[in-house]
XYZ file of C-alpha atoms in Angstrom:
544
model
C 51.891 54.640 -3.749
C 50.025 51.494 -3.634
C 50.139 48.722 -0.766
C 51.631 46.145 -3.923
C 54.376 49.034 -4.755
C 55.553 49.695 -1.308
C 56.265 45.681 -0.722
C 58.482 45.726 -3.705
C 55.394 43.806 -5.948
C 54.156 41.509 -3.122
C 50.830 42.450 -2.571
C 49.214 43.216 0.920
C 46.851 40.571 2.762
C 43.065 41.001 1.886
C 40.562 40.457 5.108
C 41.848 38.513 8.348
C 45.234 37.856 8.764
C 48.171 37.559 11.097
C 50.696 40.137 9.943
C 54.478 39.403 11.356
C 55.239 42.737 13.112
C 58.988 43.046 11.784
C 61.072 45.460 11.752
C 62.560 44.272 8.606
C 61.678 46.059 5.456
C 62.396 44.203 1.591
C 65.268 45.221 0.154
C 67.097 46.844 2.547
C 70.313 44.897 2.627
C 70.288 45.632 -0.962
C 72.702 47.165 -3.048
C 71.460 49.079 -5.991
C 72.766 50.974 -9.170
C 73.619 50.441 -12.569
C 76.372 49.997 -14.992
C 75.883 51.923 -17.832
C 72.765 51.078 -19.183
C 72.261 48.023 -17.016
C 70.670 48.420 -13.633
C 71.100 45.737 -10.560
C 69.224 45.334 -7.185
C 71.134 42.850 -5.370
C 70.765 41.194 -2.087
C 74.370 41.457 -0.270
C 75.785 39.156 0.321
C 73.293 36.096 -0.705
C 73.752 37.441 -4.695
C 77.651 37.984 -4.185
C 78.279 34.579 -2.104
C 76.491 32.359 -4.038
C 77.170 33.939 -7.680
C 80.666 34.045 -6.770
C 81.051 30.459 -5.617
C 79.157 29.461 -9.033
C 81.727 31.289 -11.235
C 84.187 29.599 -9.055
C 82.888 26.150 -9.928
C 82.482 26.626 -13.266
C 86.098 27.499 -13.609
C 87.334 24.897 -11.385
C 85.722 21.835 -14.167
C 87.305 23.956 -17.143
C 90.278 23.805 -15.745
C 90.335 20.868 -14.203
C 88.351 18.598 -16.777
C 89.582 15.305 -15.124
C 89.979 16.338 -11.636
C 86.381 17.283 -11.765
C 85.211 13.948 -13.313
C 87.159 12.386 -10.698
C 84.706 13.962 -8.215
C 81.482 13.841 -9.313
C 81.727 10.147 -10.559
C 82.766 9.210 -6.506
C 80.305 11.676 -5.205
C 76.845 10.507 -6.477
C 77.571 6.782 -5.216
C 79.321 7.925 -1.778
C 76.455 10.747 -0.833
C 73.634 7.972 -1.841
C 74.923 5.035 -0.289
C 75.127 6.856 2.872
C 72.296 8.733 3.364
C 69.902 6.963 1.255
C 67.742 5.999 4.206
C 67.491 9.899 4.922
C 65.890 10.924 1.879
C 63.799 8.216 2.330
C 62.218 8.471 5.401
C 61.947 12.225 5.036
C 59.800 12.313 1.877
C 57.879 9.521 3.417
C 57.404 12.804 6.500
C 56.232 14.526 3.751
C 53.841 12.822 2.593
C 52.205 12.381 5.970
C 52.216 15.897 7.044
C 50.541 17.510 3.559
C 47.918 14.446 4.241
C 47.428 15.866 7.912
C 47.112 19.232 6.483
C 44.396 18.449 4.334
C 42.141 17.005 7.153
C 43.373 19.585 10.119
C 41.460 22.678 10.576
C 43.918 24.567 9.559
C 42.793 23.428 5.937
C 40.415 26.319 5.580
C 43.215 28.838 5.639
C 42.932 31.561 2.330
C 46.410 32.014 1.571
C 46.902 36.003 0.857
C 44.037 36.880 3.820
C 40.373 35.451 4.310
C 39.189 37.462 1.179
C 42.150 36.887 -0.921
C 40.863 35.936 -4.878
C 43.062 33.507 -7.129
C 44.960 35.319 -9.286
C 44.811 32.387 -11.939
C 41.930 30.361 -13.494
C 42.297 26.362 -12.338
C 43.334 25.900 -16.193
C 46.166 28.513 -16.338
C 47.210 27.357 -12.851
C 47.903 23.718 -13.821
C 49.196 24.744 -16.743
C 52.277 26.411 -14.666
C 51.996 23.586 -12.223
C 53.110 20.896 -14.708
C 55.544 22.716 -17.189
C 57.255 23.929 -14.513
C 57.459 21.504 -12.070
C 57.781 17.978 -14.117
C 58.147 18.682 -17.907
C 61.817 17.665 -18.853
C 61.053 14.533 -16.279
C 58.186 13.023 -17.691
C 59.190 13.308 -21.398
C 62.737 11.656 -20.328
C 61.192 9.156 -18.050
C 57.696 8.540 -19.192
C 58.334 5.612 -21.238
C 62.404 4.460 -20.315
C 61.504 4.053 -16.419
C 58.618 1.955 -16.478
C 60.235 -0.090 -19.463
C 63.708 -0.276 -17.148
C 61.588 -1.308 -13.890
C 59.615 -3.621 -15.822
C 62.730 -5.342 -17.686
C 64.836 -5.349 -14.706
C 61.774 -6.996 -12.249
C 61.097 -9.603 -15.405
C 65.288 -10.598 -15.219
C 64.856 -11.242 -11.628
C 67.500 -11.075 -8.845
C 71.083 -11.569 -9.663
C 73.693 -11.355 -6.944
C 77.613 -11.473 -6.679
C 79.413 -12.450 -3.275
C 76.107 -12.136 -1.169
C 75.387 -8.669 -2.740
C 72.321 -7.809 -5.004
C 73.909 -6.509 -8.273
C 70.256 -6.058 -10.134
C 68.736 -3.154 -10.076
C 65.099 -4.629 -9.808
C 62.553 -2.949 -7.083
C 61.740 -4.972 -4.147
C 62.079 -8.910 -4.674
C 61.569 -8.493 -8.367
C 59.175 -10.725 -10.610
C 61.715 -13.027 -12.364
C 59.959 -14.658 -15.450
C 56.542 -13.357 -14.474
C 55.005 -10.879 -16.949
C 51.853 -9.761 -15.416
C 53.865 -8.854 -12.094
C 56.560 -7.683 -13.948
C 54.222 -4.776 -15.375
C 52.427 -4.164 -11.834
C 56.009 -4.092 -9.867
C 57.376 -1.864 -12.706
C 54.489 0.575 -12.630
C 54.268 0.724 -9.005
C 57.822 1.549 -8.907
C 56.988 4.491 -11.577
C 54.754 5.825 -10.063
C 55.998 5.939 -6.727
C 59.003 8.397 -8.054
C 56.419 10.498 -9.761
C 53.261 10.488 -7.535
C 52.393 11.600 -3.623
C 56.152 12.100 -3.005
C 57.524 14.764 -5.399
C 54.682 16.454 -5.059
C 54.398 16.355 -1.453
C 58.196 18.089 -1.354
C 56.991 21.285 -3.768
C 53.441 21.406 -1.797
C 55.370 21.992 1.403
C 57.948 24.618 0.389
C 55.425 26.283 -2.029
C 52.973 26.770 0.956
C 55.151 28.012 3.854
C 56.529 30.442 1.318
C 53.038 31.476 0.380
C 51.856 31.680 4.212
C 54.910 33.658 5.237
C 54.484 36.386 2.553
C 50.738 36.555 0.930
C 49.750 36.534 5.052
C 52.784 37.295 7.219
C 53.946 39.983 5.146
C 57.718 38.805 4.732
C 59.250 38.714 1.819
C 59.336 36.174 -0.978
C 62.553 34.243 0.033
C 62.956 30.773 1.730
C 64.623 32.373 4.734
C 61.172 33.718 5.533
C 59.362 30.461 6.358
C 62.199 30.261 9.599
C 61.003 33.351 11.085
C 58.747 31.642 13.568
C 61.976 29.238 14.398
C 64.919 31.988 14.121
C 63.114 35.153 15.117
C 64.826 38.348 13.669
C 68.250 36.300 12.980
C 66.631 35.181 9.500
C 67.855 38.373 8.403
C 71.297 37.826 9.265
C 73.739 35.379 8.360
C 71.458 32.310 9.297
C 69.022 33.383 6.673
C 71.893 34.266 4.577
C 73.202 30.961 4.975
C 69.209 29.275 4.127
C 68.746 31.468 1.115
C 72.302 30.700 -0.820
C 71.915 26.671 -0.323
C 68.409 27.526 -1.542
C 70.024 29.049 -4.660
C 73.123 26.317 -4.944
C 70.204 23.582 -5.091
C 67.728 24.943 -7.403
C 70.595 25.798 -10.301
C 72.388 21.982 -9.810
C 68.673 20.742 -10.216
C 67.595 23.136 -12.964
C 71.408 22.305 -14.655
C 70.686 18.265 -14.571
C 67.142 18.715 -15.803
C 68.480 21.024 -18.679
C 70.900 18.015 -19.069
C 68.352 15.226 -19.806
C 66.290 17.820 -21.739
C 69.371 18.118 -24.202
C 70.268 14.513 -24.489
C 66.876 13.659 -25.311
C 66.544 16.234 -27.595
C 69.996 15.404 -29.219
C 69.025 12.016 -29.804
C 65.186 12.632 -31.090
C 66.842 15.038 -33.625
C 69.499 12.352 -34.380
C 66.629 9.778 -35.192
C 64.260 12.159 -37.218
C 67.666 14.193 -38.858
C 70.860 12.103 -38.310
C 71.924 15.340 -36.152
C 75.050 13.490 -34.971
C 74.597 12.737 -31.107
C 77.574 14.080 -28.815
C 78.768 16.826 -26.212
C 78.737 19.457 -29.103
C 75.663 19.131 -30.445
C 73.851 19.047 -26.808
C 76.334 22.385 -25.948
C 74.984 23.926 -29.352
C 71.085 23.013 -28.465
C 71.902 23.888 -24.833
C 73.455 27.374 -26.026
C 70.475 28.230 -28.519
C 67.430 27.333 -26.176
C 69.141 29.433 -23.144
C 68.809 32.286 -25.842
C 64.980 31.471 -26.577
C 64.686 31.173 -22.806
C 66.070 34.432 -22.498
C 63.815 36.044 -24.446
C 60.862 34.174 -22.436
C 62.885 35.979 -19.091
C 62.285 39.459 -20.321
C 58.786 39.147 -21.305
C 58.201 38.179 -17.557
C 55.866 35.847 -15.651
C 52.485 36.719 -17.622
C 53.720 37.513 -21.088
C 56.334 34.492 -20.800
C 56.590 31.913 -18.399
C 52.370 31.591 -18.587
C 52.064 31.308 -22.001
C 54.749 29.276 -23.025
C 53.205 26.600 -20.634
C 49.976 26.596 -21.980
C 51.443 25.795 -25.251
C 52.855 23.014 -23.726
C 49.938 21.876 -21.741
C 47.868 21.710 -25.054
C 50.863 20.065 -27.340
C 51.200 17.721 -24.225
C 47.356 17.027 -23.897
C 47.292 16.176 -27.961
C 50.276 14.165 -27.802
C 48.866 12.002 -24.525
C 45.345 11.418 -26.650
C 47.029 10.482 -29.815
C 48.656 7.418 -28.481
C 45.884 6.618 -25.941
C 43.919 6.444 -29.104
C 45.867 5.391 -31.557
C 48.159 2.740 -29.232
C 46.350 -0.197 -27.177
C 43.675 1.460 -25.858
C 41.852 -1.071 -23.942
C 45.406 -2.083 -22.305
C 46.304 0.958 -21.365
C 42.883 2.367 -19.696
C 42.638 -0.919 -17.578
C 46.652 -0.943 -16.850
C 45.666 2.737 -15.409
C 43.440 1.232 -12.469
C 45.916 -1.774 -12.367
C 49.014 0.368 -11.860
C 46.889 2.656 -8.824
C 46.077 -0.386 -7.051
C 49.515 -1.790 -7.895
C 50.756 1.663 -6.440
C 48.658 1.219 -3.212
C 49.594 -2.575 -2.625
C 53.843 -1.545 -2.725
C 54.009 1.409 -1.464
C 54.903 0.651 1.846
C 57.093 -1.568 1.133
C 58.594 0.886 -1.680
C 58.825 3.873 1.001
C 60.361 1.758 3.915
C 63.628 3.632 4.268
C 65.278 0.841 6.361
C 66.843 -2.398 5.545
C 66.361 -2.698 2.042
C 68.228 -5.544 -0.044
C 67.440 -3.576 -3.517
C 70.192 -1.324 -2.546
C 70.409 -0.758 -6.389
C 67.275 0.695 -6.718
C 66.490 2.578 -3.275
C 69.992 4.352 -3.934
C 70.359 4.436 -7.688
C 67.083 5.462 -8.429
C 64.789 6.538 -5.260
C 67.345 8.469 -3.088
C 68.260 10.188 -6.266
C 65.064 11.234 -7.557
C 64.196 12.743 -3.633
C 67.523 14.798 -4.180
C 66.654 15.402 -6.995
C 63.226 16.655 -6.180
C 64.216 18.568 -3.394
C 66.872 20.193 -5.353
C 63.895 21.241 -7.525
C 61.968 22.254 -4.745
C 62.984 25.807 -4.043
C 62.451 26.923 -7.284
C 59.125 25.131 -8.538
C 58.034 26.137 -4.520
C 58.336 29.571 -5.086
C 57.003 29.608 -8.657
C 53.836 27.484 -7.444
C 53.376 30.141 -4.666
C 53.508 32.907 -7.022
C 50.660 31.842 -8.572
C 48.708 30.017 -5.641
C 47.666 33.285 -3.823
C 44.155 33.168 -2.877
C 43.594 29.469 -2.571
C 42.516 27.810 0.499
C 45.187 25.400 2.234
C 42.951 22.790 1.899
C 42.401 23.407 -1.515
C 46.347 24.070 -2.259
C 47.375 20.606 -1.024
C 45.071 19.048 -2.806
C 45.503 20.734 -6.101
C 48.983 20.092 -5.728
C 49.645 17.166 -4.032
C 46.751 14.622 -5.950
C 45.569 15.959 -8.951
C 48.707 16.054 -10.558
C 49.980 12.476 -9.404
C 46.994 11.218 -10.515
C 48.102 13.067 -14.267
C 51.519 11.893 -13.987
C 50.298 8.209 -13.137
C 47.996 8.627 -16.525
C 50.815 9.526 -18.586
C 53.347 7.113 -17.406
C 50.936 4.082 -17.974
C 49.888 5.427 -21.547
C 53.677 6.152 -22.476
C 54.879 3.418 -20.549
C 52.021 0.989 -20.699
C 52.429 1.353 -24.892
C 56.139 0.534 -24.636
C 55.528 -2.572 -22.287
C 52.761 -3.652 -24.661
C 54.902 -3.225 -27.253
C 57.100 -6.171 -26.054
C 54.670 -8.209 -24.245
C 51.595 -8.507 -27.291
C 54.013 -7.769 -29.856
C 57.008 -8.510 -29.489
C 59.126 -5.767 -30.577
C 61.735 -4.594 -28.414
C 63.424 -1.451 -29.671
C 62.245 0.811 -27.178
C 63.551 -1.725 -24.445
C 66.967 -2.275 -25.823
C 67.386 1.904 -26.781
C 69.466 4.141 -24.311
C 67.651 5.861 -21.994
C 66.996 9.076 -24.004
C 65.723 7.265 -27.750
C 63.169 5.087 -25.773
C 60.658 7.765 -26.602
C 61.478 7.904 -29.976
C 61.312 4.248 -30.416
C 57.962 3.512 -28.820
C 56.400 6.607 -31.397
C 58.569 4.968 -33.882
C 55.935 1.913 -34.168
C 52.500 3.667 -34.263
C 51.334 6.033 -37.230
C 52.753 9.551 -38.026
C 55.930 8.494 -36.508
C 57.944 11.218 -38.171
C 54.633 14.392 -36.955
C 54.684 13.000 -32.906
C 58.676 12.619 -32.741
C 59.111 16.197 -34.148
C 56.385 17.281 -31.380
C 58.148 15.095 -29.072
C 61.362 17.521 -29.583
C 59.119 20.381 -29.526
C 57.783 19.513 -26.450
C 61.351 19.000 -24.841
C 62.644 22.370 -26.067
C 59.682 23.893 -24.656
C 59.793 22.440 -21.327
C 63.394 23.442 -21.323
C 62.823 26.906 -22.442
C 60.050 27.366 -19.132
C 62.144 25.417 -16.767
C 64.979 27.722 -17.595
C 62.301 30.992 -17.455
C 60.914 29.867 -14.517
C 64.092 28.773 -12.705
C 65.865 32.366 -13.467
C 63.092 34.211 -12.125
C 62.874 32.315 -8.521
C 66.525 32.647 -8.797
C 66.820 36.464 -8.993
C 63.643 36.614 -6.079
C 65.852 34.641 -3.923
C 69.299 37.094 -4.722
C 67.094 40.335 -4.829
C 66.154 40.170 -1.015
C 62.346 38.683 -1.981
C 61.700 41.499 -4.663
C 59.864 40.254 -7.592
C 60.719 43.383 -9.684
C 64.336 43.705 -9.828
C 65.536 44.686 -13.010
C 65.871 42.263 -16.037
C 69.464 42.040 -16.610
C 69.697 40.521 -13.549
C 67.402 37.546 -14.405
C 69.441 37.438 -17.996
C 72.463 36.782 -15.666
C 70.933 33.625 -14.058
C 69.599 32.076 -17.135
C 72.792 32.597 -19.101
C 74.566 30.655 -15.814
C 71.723 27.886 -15.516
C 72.567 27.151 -19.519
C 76.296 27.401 -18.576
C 76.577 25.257 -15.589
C 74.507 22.163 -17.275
C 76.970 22.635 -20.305
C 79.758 22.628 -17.951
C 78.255 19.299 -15.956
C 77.942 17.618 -19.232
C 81.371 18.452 -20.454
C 82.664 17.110 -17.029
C 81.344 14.066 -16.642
C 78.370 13.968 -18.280
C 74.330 12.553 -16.876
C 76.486 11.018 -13.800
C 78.131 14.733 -12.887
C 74.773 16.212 -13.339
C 73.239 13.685 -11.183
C 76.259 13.721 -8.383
C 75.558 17.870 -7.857
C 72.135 17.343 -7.414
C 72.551 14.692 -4.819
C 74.830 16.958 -2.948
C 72.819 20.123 -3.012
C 69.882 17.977 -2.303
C 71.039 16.254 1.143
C 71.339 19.952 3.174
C 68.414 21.214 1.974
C 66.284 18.309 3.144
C 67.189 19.668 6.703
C 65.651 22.859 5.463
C 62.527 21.067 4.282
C 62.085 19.028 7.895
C 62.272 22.590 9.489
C 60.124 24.115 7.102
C 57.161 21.944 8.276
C 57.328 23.009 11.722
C 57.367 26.386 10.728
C 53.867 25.788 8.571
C 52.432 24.772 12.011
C 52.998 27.546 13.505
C 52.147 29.675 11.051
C 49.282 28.076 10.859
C 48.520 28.089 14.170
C 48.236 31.690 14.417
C 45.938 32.266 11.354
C 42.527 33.347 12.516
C 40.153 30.497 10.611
């Protein structure tokens, strides 16, 4: 029996490294069998608890349709409002401590042991980086945010009994174009640069330290060992690993919501598909099943190819408007929006008494839930493939290269749509809801009808891996840290993930989505804080 086979498909460390001595072995809280045909490998009681209490949900908003919209429309405003200066200064902690990483000693670090080899080329390993961890996102967002900052900053600050009622970032730029565009790219990018990526880089490495070189399995209860000791095997890891699993679904199920709206509408503007609840269930319903066929294939023959597709449909996409949209505009309002990025940010990431209460709750304290709601699940699918890279080279990778990417595509996207009103003076993209903005900008530049349809294609696809992708970290998580359990149970979670967005979006729509994620998101920042003294001393250990 191999090393790999005997650590249920997580393989041994290769040269120098500081094994855990545990007495702990994966799997063996498990419960195993089969029922007829279909075979299960179950963590007790993480699997039971937390698939339980998601049945339990799902029947309480069928049952209780307005009780339920009752809830989540007071929830999102009453969790963000309160703790808004929480996620704030946390992901600003973030940021800090990957930066520290990067310079420490402790860079050098091979994750997997000192002769550890990647198991992925840098091409196929972006490729996963990006459709998993921001696809939906940046095809919802890449043109409607930086056309809603931008709009919002240009309309100045409005105010009702001493109260800001605008949702403009900062002090705005009433009546003032050129700072309009620089306050409403700043603001873009700050929700889609150093910070996002700064929460996956931190759960994606102490989950790669803790297994590829500690030897523990691949669960988030095993970054807490060097904080909890053996008790991360009882009910305090029990406790880590089901919020873990609570947060990733709510984020998957609000990202599968946007993904279906969007798509619902681009087909409704190419088709005249009518747009409503049962056209997103029915497009929700039929890209679960593609998923699901994606889930049995597994990570290589699924999950890795699908996101190459999209990387290269992406790519084409990206150059055809570059090219084809104001070129010159959009190349120099690249280096404009980084330095415009650099001159706000602190003011941007100052947690504390903020007068755009609009905007650091409505938007910022929601997209760090929202991100950290992601983070278990794109953490643990980044560490899957990130064996073998340096720490150094891991933060890096994941913390710059792709903000720098989603900073490109937000100013060509975004930068074409503002240009669009600004030198032209068209405006459909600005007036359009959230989800046809998209469609509108690639409504005014040649082969509208060929870059919508890829548009849609794109969406579905980014769907289809985040679903994948989502159901396989899932099952990790509920199998104990076993990366091989049997398929059905992976089918299980990715027929749930399509089930609870439908459920969200017959509930209450966007703003139910968006209240779940908030409140899965605020308990596992905790988790994050801890996790990043558990890096250093899991770092400290590592011989170097």
């Amino acid at each position: 029996m191999s090393d790999e086979t005997a650590n249920q498909g997580i393989p041994e460390p290769e040269g120098a490294a500081e094994v855990i001595d545990t007495e702990y072995e994966i799997g063996q809280d498990n419960v195993e069998g089969a029922v007829g045909p279909i075979g299960f490998d179950i963590h007790n009681p993480v699997f039971l608890v937390s698939g339980m209490s998601i049945v339990a949900f799902v029947l309480y908003a069928l049952v209780m349709p307005e009780h339920s919209a009752a809830l989540f429309g007071w929830l999102r405003p009453a969790v963000t409002s309160t703790f808004d200066w929480f996620f704030l200064a946390s992901a600003d902690v973030f940021v800090l401590f990957c930066l520290f990483l990067i310079v420490s000693p402790w860079g050098s670090v091979r994750l997997g042991g000192a002769d550890a080899q990647p198991d992925y080329s840098y091409i196929g390993w972006f490729a996963m980086l990006f459709a998993a961890g921001m696809g939906i996102g940046l095809m919802f967002y890449g043109v409607s945010e930086p056309m809603s900052h931008f709009s919002t900053s240009f309309g100045g600050v409005a105010s009702e009994g001493g109260v800001r009622t605008d949702w403009a970032p900062l002090g705005a730029a009433a009546g003032d174009e050129a700072a309009s565009v620089r306050l409403g790219m700043a603001a873009t990018i700050f929700h889609w640069g150093l910070h996002p990526w700064a929460i996956y880089a931190i759960v994606a490495l102490s989950l790669a330290l803790f297994t590829y070189n500690k030897g523990l399995p691949l669960t988030i209860r095993s970054a807490f060992y060097p904080i909890f000791g053996e008790r991360v095997w009882g009910w305090t890891g029990h406790i880590i690993d089901t919020l873990a699993v609570f947060a990733t679904l709510f984020g998957l199920a609000t990202s599968l919501g946007f993904g279906a709206t969007q798509a619902n509408a681009g087909l409704n503007e190419l088709f005249g598909i009518p747009i409503g609840s049962t056209t997103e269930v029915v497009l929700i319903t039929a890209i679960t099943a593609v998923a699901l066929i994606s889930v049995v294939r597994g990570l290589d023959g699924g999950v890795k190819i699908l996101s190459e597709i999209n990387m290269g449909l992406a790519f084409v996409l990206l150059i055809f408007v570059l090219l084809v949209g104001p070129t010159v505009a959009i190349l120099t309002g690249f280096a404009d929006s980084l330095l415009a990025y650099a001159e706000y940010l602190p003011a941007l990431a100052n947690p504390f008494g903020r007068e755009d209460v609009n905007f650091s709750q409505g938007w910022t304290a929601f997209y760090w839930a929202w991100w950290i709601s992601w983070s278990p699940f794109v953490g643990m699918f980044i560490a899957r493939v990130s064996r073998g890279r340096s720490v150094r080279e891991f933060v890096i990778c994941v913390l710059l290269i792709p903000s720098l990417v989603c900073v490109l595509w937000m100013s060509v996207f975004g930068g074409t749509a503002i240009h669009q009103v600004v030198a032209d003076g068209f405006t459909g993209a600005q007036d359009a809801t959230l989800e046809l903005k998209l469609f509108k900008m690639l409504g005014e530049l040649p082969l509208a009808s060929i870059t919508s349809f890829v548009g849609i294609v794109l969406v579905v696809v980014f769907f289809v891996t985040s679903s994948d992708s989502g159901s396989l970290v899932i099952d990790t998580i509920t199998a104990g840290g076993k990366v091989d359990a049997p398929v059905p149970q992976r089918v299980f979670w990715c027929i749930f993930e399509g089930a609870v967005a439908i459920v969200l979006l017959l509930g209450g729509g966007l703003g139910a989505l968006q209240a779940m994620v908030i409140s899965t998101g605020l308990p596992f920042t905790v988790v994050l804080l801890l996790m990043c003294w558990a890096i250093i001393k899991g770092l400290a250990s590592e011989p170097r």
